[in-house]
Short mmCIF file of C-alpha atoms in Angstrom, two decimals:
data_model
loop_
_atom_site.label_atom_id
_atom_site.label_comp_id
_atom_site.label_asym_id
_atom_site.label_seq_id
_atom_site.Cartn_x
_atom_site.Cartn_y
_atom_site.Cartn_z
CA MET M 215 0.00 0.00 0.00
CA ARG M 216 1.44 3.36 -0.93
CA LEU M 217 1.12 5.80 1.92
CA PRO M 218 0.83 9.51 1.44
CA GLY M 219 3.13 11.54 3.65
CA SER M 220 0.32 12.76 5.82
CA ARG M 221 0.69 13.88 9.38
CA ARG M 222 -1.68 11.19 10.59
CA ASN M 223 0.36 8.38 9.02
CA VAL M 224 3.57 9.68 10.51
CA GLU M 225 2.00 9.96 13.92
CA LYS M 226 0.71 6.44 13.54
CA LEU M 227 4.25 5.29 12.91
CA VAL M 228 5.42 7.11 16.01
CA ASP M 229 2.64 5.63 18.14
CA GLN M 230 3.40 2.10 17.04
CA HIS M 231 7.18 2.05 16.91
CA TYR M 232 8.78 4.75 19.01
CA PRO M 233 9.53 2.55 22.06
CA SER M 234 11.29 -0.18 20.11
CA LEU M 235 13.05 2.34 17.92
CA TYR M 236 14.30 4.23 20.96
CA ARG M 237 15.49 1.02 22.62
CA TYR M 238 17.31 0.01 19.46
CA ALA M 239 18.93 3.45 19.26
CA TYR M 240 19.93 3.23 22.89
CA ARG M 241 21.53 -0.15 22.45
CA LEU M 242 23.43 1.03 19.40
CA SER M 243 24.61 4.34 20.81
CA GLY M 244 24.75 3.59 24.52
CA SER M 245 23.50 7.03 25.44
CA ALA M 246 19.98 8.22 26.25
CA ALA M 247 20.62 11.62 24.65
CA ASP M 248 22.05 10.11 21.48
CA ALA M 249 19.24 7.57 21.39
CA GLU M 250 16.61 10.29 21.54
CA ASP M 251 18.39 12.32 18.86
CA LEU M 252 18.67 9.29 16.63
CA THR M 253 15.01 8.41 17.15
CA GLN M 254 13.94 11.94 16.26
CA GLU M 255 16.22 11.96 13.25
CA ALA M 256 14.87 8.63 12.07
CA PHE M 257 11.24 9.75 12.33
CA CYS M 258 11.98 13.05 10.59
CA HIS M 259 13.66 11.17 7.77
CA ALA M 260 10.75 8.75 7.62
CA GLN M 261 8.35 11.69 7.43
CA SER M 262 10.13 13.16 4.46
CA LYS M 263 10.42 9.79 2.69
CA LEU M 264 7.12 8.24 3.68
CA GLY M 265 6.21 7.74 0.03
CA GLN M 266 8.92 5.09 -0.15
CA LEU M 267 7.10 2.89 2.36
CA ARG M 268 5.09 0.58 0.12
CA ASP M 269 4.07 -1.97 2.71
CA TRP M 270 2.84 -0.87 6.11
CA ASP M 271 3.73 -4.30 7.53
CA LYS M 272 7.40 -3.55 6.84
CA ALA M 273 7.31 -0.19 8.58
CA LYS M 274 9.26 -1.41 11.60
CA ALA M 275 12.11 -2.88 9.56
CA TRP M 276 12.13 0.28 7.43
CA LEU M 277 12.39 2.52 10.48
CA PHE M 278 15.12 0.36 12.00
CA SER M 279 17.04 0.57 8.75
CA ILE M 280 16.72 4.36 8.69
CA LEU M 281 17.87 4.59 12.27
CA ARG M 282 20.87 2.34 11.69
CA ASN M 283 21.91 4.44 8.69
CA ALA M 284 21.62 7.57 10.79
CA TYR M 285 23.70 5.93 13.50
CA LEU M 286 26.37 4.77 11.04
CA HIS M 287 26.48 8.22 9.49
CA ARG M 288 27.02 9.67 12.93
CA VAL M 289 29.72 7.27 14.10
CA ARG M 290 31.66 7.62 10.85
CA ALA M 291 32.01 11.29 11.63
CA GLN M 292 33.28 10.54 15.12
CA LYS M 293 36.47 9.00 16.32
CA HIS M 294 35.98 5.30 16.63
CA ALA M 295 35.62 3.97 20.14
CA PRO M 296 37.90 1.08 21.03
CA VAL M 297 36.27 -2.25 20.29
CA VAL M 298 37.30 -5.79 21.00
CA SER M 299 38.33 -8.36 18.42
CA LEU M 300 36.14 -11.43 18.13
CA ASP M 301 38.67 -13.49 16.27
CA GLY M 302 39.25 -15.89 19.09
CA VAL M 303 35.71 -16.28 20.29
CA GLY M 304 34.19 -19.66 19.55
CA ASP M 305 30.59 -20.35 18.59
CA LEU M 306 29.99 -22.77 21.44
CA PRO M 307 28.36 -21.35 24.54
CA GLU M 308 30.47 -20.87 27.62
CA ARG M 309 29.89 -23.00 30.68
CA LEU M 310 27.49 -20.94 32.72
CA PRO M 311 26.77 -20.99 36.43
CA GLU M 312 23.52 -22.11 37.94
CA PRO M 313 21.46 -20.18 38.72
CA LEU M 314 22.23 -17.56 36.11
CA PRO M 315 23.37 -14.26 37.58
CA GLU M 316 21.34 -11.12 37.08
CA VAL M 317 22.44 -9.06 34.09
CA ASP M 318 23.74 -5.71 35.15
CA PRO M 319 22.42 -3.04 32.75
CA GLN M 320 25.65 -1.05 32.77
CA CYS M 321 27.73 -4.16 32.14
CA LEU M 322 25.39 -5.10 29.32
CA GLN M 323 25.76 -1.74 27.65
CA GLN M 324 29.52 -1.89 28.15
CA ALA M 325 29.65 -5.36 26.63
CA LEU M 326 27.60 -4.17 23.66
CA LYS M 327 29.80 -1.12 23.28
CA GLU M 328 32.85 -3.36 23.09
CA LEU M 329 31.42 -5.11 20.07
CA PRO M 330 32.14 -3.73 16.61
CA GLU M 331 29.02 -2.32 15.01
CA ALA M 332 28.91 -5.20 12.54
CA PHE M 333 28.37 -7.55 15.51
CA ARG M 334 26.44 -5.21 17.80
CA THR M 335 23.65 -4.50 15.30
CA PRO M 336 22.72 -8.13 14.61
CA ILE M 337 22.80 -9.13 18.27
CA VAL M 338 20.57 -6.18 19.23
CA LEU M 339 18.20 -6.94 16.39
CA TYR M 340 18.27 -10.59 17.37
CA TYR M 341 17.04 -9.83 20.84
CA PHE M 342 14.31 -7.57 19.50
CA GLU M 343 11.81 -10.35 19.16
CA ASP M 344 10.32 -9.62 15.77
CA PHE M 345 13.51 -9.89 13.79
CA SER M 346 14.21 -13.27 12.29
CA TYR M 347 17.63 -14.28 11.02
CA ARG M 348 16.46 -13.52 7.52
CA ALA M 349 15.10 -10.11 8.53
CA ILE M 350 18.43 -9.26 10.15
CA ALA M 351 20.25 -10.35 7.01
CA GLU M 352 17.99 -8.11 4.90
CA GLN M 353 18.37 -5.26 7.32
CA MET M 354 22.16 -5.44 7.13
CA ASP M 355 22.30 -6.50 3.50
CA LEU M 356 24.39 -9.54 4.42
CA PRO M 357 24.22 -13.25 3.58
CA LEU M 358 22.28 -15.34 6.07
CA GLY M 359 25.36 -17.38 6.96
CA THR M 360 27.37 -14.28 7.78
CA VAL M 361 24.62 -13.03 10.06
CA MET M 362 24.41 -16.34 11.90
CA SER M 363 28.17 -16.48 12.32
CA ARG M 364 28.29 -12.96 13.72
CA LEU M 365 25.36 -13.71 16.00
CA ALA M 366 27.03 -16.79 17.41
CA ARG M 367 30.21 -14.87 18.18
CA ALA M 368 28.42 -11.87 19.59
CA LYS M 369 26.27 -14.12 21.81
CA ALA M 370 29.36 -15.90 23.05
CA HIS M 371 30.89 -12.54 23.88
CA LEU M 372 27.82 -11.39 25.81
CA ARG M 373 27.60 -14.65 27.72
CA SER M 374 31.22 -14.59 28.69
CA ARG M 375 30.98 -10.96 29.79
CA LEU M 376 27.64 -11.12 31.56
CA LEU M 377 26.82 -14.63 32.61
CA ALA M 378 30.07 -16.54 32.98
CA ALA M 379 31.15 -17.75 36.38
CA PRO M 380 32.99 -15.00 38.30
CA ALA M 381 36.15 -17.07 38.62
CA GLY M 382 36.51 -17.15 34.82
CA VAL M 383 36.15 -13.44 34.35
CA PRO M 384 39.20 -11.22 34.59
CA ALA M 385 39.08 -8.27 36.95
CA ASN M 386 38.77 -5.73 34.16
CA GLY M 387 35.77 -7.54 32.76
CA THR M 388 37.24 -8.16 29.33
CA ARG M 389 38.51 -11.41 27.97
CA GLY M 390 40.25 -9.85 25.03
CA ALA M 391 43.74 -10.98 25.91
CA LYS M 392 42.92 -14.62 26.34
CA ASN M 393 39.91 -15.13 24.14
CA GLY M 394 40.57 -12.54 21.52
CA LEU M 395 37.75 -10.32 22.62
CA MET V 578 18.42 -37.41 15.04
CA ASP V 579 21.66 -37.62 16.98
CA CYS V 580 22.88 -35.28 19.71
CA LYS V 581 25.21 -33.42 17.35
CA SER V 582 22.36 -32.55 14.97
CA ALA V 583 20.17 -31.62 17.89
CA HIS V 584 22.84 -29.33 19.23
CA MET V 585 23.15 -27.64 15.86
CA LEU V 586 19.39 -27.12 15.67
CA LEU V 587 19.37 -25.78 19.21
CA THR V 588 21.74 -23.01 18.17
CA LEU V 589 19.25 -22.02 15.47
CA ALA V 590 16.11 -22.36 17.55
CA ARG V 591 14.86 -19.29 19.36
CA PRO V 592 12.38 -19.57 22.21
CA TRP V 593 10.29 -16.60 21.05
CA ALA V 594 10.68 -16.72 17.28
CA PRO V 595 11.08 -20.27 15.99
CA GLU V 596 13.44 -20.33 13.04
CA LEU V 597 13.10 -24.05 12.36
CA ASP V 598 10.62 -25.44 9.91
CA ALA V 599 7.90 -27.80 11.13
CA ILE V 600 9.80 -30.98 10.29
CA GLU V 601 13.03 -29.85 11.97
CA ALA V 602 11.16 -28.59 15.01
CA GLN V 603 9.31 -31.89 15.40
CA ALA V 604 12.52 -33.89 14.99
CA LEU V 605 14.19 -31.77 17.65
CA ARG V 606 11.24 -32.17 20.01
CA ASP V 607 11.35 -35.93 19.48
CA HIS V 608 15.04 -36.03 20.23
CA LEU V 609 14.75 -33.87 23.33
CA ALA V 610 11.95 -36.07 24.62
CA GLY V 611 14.30 -39.04 24.58
CA CYS V 612 17.63 -37.38 25.47
CA PRO V 613 17.83 -35.89 28.98
CA ALA V 614 21.26 -34.31 28.34
CA CYS V 615 20.11 -32.41 25.26
CA ALA V 616 16.83 -31.53 26.97
CA ALA V 617 18.77 -30.01 29.84
CA GLU V 618 20.96 -28.08 27.45
CA ALA V 619 17.87 -26.86 25.57
CA ALA V 620 16.25 -25.69 28.77
CA ARG V 621 19.43 -23.94 29.81
CA GLU V 622 19.76 -22.29 26.40
CA GLU V 623 16.21 -21.05 26.59
CA ARG V 624 16.80 -19.55 30.04
CA VAL V 625 19.96 -17.84 28.89
CA GLU V 626 18.36 -16.48 25.74
CA ARG V 627 15.33 -15.22 27.61
CA GLN V 628 17.46 -13.56 30.24
CA LEU V 629 19.78 -11.87 27.76
CA GLY V 630 16.88 -10.93 25.48
CA GLN V 631 14.99 -9.40 28.37
CA ALA V 632 18.09 -7.51 29.46
CA VAL V 633 18.72 -6.12 25.97
CA ARG V 634 15.12 -5.01 25.59
CA ASP V 635 14.97 -3.56 29.07
CA VAL V 636 15.59 0.06 28.18
CA PRO V 637 13.51 2.61 30.06
CA ILE V 638 11.65 5.00 27.79
CA PRO V 639 12.29 8.63 28.78
CA GLU V 640 9.27 10.44 30.09
CA GLY V 641 7.65 12.70 27.51
CA LEU V 642 9.55 11.17 24.57
CA HIS V 643 6.35 10.59 22.57
CA GLY V 644 5.32 14.23 22.86
CA ARG V 645 8.79 15.48 22.02
CA LEU V 646 8.88 13.30 18.93
CA LEU V 647 5.55 14.65 17.70
CA HIS V 648 6.67 18.19 18.43
CA ARG V 649 9.92 17.69 16.53
CA LEU V 650 8.02 16.22 13.59
CA ALA V 651 5.69 19.22 13.54
CA ASP V 652 8.71 21.55 13.59
CA ASP V 653 10.29 19.53 10.80
CA ARG V 654 7.12 19.79 8.70
CA ALA V 655 6.99 23.55 9.24
CA ALA V 656 10.67 23.90 8.35
CA ARG V 657 10.22 21.86 5.18
CA LEU V 658 7.23 23.99 4.22
CA ARG V 659 9.26 27.15 4.76
CA ARG V 660 12.13 25.76 2.69
CA ARG V 661 9.71 24.84 -0.08
CA MET V 662 8.19 28.31 -0.05
CA VAL V 663 11.64 29.88 -0.17
CA ARG V 664 12.55 27.67 -3.13
CA VAL V 665 9.35 28.58 -4.96
CA ALA V 666 9.93 32.27 -4.26
CA ALA V 667 13.55 31.96 -5.43
CA VAL V 668 12.50 30.26 -8.66
CA ALA V 669 9.80 32.87 -9.25
CA ALA V 670 12.27 35.68 -8.60
CA ALA V 671 14.82 34.09 -10.93
CA LEU V 672 12.18 33.76 -13.64
CA LEU V 673 11.14 37.35 -13.16
CA VAL V 674 14.74 38.54 -13.40
CA ALA V 675 15.31 36.39 -16.49
CA VAL V 676 12.23 37.80 -18.18
CA ALA V 677 13.22 41.34 -17.28
CA VAL V 678 16.78 40.84 -18.51
CA GLY V 679 15.53 39.20 -21.68
CA TRP V 680 13.13 42.03 -22.34
CA TYR V 681 15.82 44.62 -21.69
CA VAL V 682 18.35 42.87 -23.92
CA ARG V 683 15.82 42.55 -26.69
CA TRP V 684 14.73 46.16 -26.28
CA SER V 685 18.31 47.43 -26.23
CA MET V 686 19.27 45.34 -29.25
CA ARG V 687 16.53 46.60 -31.52
CA PRO V 688 18.11 47.17 -34.93
CA SER V 689 18.58 50.73 -36.01
CA VAL V 690 17.36 51.88 -39.38
CA ASP V 691 20.35 51.74 -41.69
CA ALA V 692 19.35 53.54 -44.86
CA ASN V 693 22.68 52.88 -46.49
CA GLU V 694 22.41 49.14 -45.92
CA ILE V 695 18.91 49.07 -47.35
CA ALA V 696 20.02 51.02 -50.38
CA LEU V 697 22.94 48.65 -50.94
CA LEU V 698 20.68 45.67 -50.47
CA PHE V 699 18.33 46.79 -53.19
CA GLU V 700 21.23 47.82 -55.35
CA ARG V 701 22.67 44.35 -54.94
CA ARG V 702 19.40 42.63 -55.60
CA ALA V 703 18.54 44.70 -58.61
CA TYR V 704 20.21 44.04 -61.86
CA ASN V 705 20.77 40.36 -61.55
CA ALA V 706 20.93 37.50 -63.90
CA PRO V 707 18.54 34.55 -63.48
CA VAL V 708 21.32 32.35 -62.12
CA LYS V 709 22.10 34.95 -59.43
CA VAL V 710 18.44 34.98 -58.42
CA GLU V 711 18.39 31.21 -58.17
CA GLU V 712 21.55 31.25 -56.05
CA TRP V 713 20.09 33.86 -53.74
CA PHE V 714 16.92 31.83 -53.11
CA LEU V 715 18.96 28.71 -52.48
CA ASN V 716 21.52 30.30 -50.17
CA GLN V 717 19.34 32.79 -48.32
CA ARG V 718 16.00 31.02 -48.20
CA GLY V 719 16.89 27.38 -48.77
CA VAL V 720 14.53 27.22 -51.72
CA VAL V 721 15.38 25.56 -55.02
CA MET V 722 13.73 27.47 -57.83
CA VAL V 723 14.20 28.08 -61.50
CA ALA V 724 14.02 31.72 -62.48
CA PRO V 725 12.03 32.46 -65.65
CA THR V 726 14.10 33.61 -68.59
CA GLN V 727 11.45 34.08 -71.24
CA VAL V 728 7.74 34.22 -71.82
CA ASN V 729 6.46 32.68 -74.98
CA ASP V 730 9.93 32.90 -76.58
CA SER V 731 10.30 36.55 -75.56
CA PRO V 732 13.32 37.04 -73.24
CA LEU V 733 12.64 38.79 -69.95
CA ASN V 734 14.65 41.92 -69.37
CA TYR V 735 16.47 41.28 -66.10
CA ALA V 736 17.73 44.84 -66.13
CA LEU V 737 14.22 45.70 -64.97
CA LEU V 738 14.36 43.27 -62.07
CA ASP V 739 13.56 45.41 -59.04
CA SER V 740 13.53 42.89 -56.19
CA TYR V 741 12.83 39.30 -55.28
CA GLU V 742 11.76 37.59 -52.11
CA MET V 743 9.46 34.90 -50.77
CA ALA V 744 5.88 36.14 -50.96
CA GLU V 745 2.49 34.75 -50.09
CA PHE V 746 0.51 33.45 -53.01
CA GLN V 747 -2.93 32.10 -52.19
CA GLY V 748 -1.76 31.20 -48.71
CA VAL V 749 1.52 29.58 -49.79
CA LEU V 750 4.98 31.16 -49.59
CA VAL V 751 6.57 31.06 -53.04
CA PRO V 752 9.45 32.88 -54.76
CA GLN V 753 8.40 36.21 -56.21
CA LEU V 754 10.29 38.38 -58.73
CA VAL V 755 9.27 41.99 -59.21
CA PHE V 756 10.06 43.73 -62.50
CA PHE V 757 9.59 47.46 -62.78
CA GLN V 758 9.56 49.55 -65.93
CA PRO V 759 10.03 53.20 -64.92
CA GLY V 760 9.27 56.26 -66.94
CA PRO V 761 6.09 57.40 -68.59
CA GLY V 762 3.62 54.57 -68.61
CA ALA V 763 5.44 52.86 -65.79
CA ALA V 764 4.55 49.21 -65.39
CA LEU V 765 5.02 46.60 -62.71
CA ALA V 766 5.13 42.82 -63.10
CA ARG V 767 5.21 40.29 -60.31
CA ILE V 768 6.23 36.78 -61.31
CA TYR V 769 5.35 34.00 -58.88
CA VAL V 770 7.21 30.73 -59.26
CA LEU V 771 4.87 27.85 -58.43
CA SER V 772 5.56 24.16 -58.11
CA ASP V 773 3.07 21.46 -58.97
CA ARG V 774 3.67 20.10 -55.45
CA SER V 775 1.74 23.06 -54.07
CA PHE V 776 -0.58 23.95 -56.92
CA ASN V 777 -2.44 22.06 -59.59
CA PRO V 778 -1.32 23.64 -62.88
CA ASP V 779 -3.96 21.74 -64.85
CA GLU V 780 -6.81 23.58 -63.17
CA THR V 781 -5.62 27.16 -63.57
CA LEU V 782 -8.66 29.37 -63.97
CA PRO V 783 -8.55 31.99 -66.70
CA ALA V 784 -7.97 35.56 -65.53
CA SER V 785 -11.30 37.27 -65.73
CA ALA V 786 -11.06 39.93 -63.06
CA VAL V 787 -13.10 42.43 -64.91
CA GLY V 788 -12.45 45.94 -63.67
CA SER V 789 -9.03 45.13 -62.14
CA SER V 790 -6.08 47.25 -63.18
CA HIS V 791 -3.96 44.10 -63.21
CA ARG V 792 -3.66 41.36 -65.75
CA VAL V 793 -2.55 37.81 -65.15
CA GLU V 794 -0.79 35.36 -67.38
CA VAL V 795 0.19 31.82 -66.58
CA PHE V 796 2.83 29.93 -68.46
CA GLY V 797 4.95 26.88 -67.89
CA HIS V 798 8.64 26.30 -68.07
CA PRO V 799 9.59 25.05 -71.52
CA ASP V 800 11.72 22.21 -70.15
CA ASN V 801 10.36 21.60 -66.67
CA PRO V 802 6.73 20.45 -66.55
CA HIS V 803 6.61 20.78 -62.78
CA LEU V 804 7.01 24.56 -62.83
CA VAL V 805 4.40 27.20 -63.47
CA TYR V 806 4.94 30.95 -63.58
CA VAL V 807 2.14 33.33 -62.78
CA ILE V 808 2.68 36.93 -63.92
CA VAL V 809 0.58 39.66 -62.42
CA TYR V 810 1.24 42.92 -64.22
CA THR V 811 -0.04 46.39 -64.89
CA GLY V 812 -0.32 47.89 -68.28
CA GLU V 813 -1.66 46.57 -71.53
CA SER V 814 0.85 43.82 -72.12
CA LEU V 815 4.09 42.23 -70.98
CA GLN V 816 5.95 43.83 -73.85
CA PRO V 817 7.71 46.48 -71.68
CA PHE V 818 9.41 43.68 -69.71
CA PHE V 819 10.98 41.97 -72.68
CA ILE V 820 14.31 42.66 -74.27
CA THR V 821 13.61 44.45 -77.52
CA HIS V 822 16.00 44.16 -80.39
CA PRO V 823 16.31 46.88 -82.99
CA ARG V 824 14.69 45.97 -86.25
CA GLY V 825 17.14 44.30 -88.54
CA ALA V 826 19.53 43.54 -85.71
#
């Protein structure tokens, strides 16, 4: 369905998607202020390009794609933050303690921030329930196998940083030296 | 299904968004029902995924974000409208300036009356041979024509040729030659060169304009059946426009 760029349609998009879009922006940027800016920027862009949205059912993926482009545009202009290498991280899950420890929100955001964007985006999309592997692949314009490989490594990183037994976690919280993170 | 295959499928399966097709999912369920180790791993995986998923999605929404988004969108719409109006005004102003400049340039470049040039033009165009006339029509007007040289075996006197130009003849632009015989009993003859592509020479009506001071004669080219000459002239005959030879010459 071709949608005219009317105020009502844009507001409908906001009503339906602003929480998930904000959360996605927050997980990408790690900052509430940046997340709000990115969300506003994404909706403004969507408002000006609403004629490109042919299928209302794909509005969420479309908005997420706009927001990611805005984020990438922004980070390219900034100095890159230090990220960890995932070369040494295996696909197999770590041995995890029982019961699982609570996930500390700050540690989670720090662990996400350590990931390169190419790994952070799929893992965030993965945990946003509506995105299938195929949808993530389309969103990132990547082959399905590449997405699954990145997801496995990013999940392993998150598990080792957030859920692994305390004895196996170095004091600084990173496993980069030993595991290639 | 063995444990290795089950483990592989477990890495694909998601507790909230099944990625396996119906056959794979059923095979995995069957295996888990009979394999306590894999069932335990599946349960553990599901707990881990749910916990991490919940943690990733657990982002508090700032208070008033919805209103601020709508406000920003309204501002953005207003800004875009202003930009569009500025663009329209700029285009209109540019058009106005272009029209004004064009009008001024055209007005300032109006040709002046150059009497000398006109005199030279007519001097150049008078006294010409038929071949010169044909060249002029070809080069200046892009028209191929054959200038008349004689009428009924009487040679036209090109010394009397006054001017030539494209002229309208019954709604069609055709070459026109004007001969002028000055002096007492001055006479004027206009010769129109017609092509059978524009006129039907077989249906030429006889000149019967009773009361007109002009006479009309129509004759064809002796060698070219596609050409017709129409002569409109004053006076009693075409004799003044022919070259006369002294008797006995």
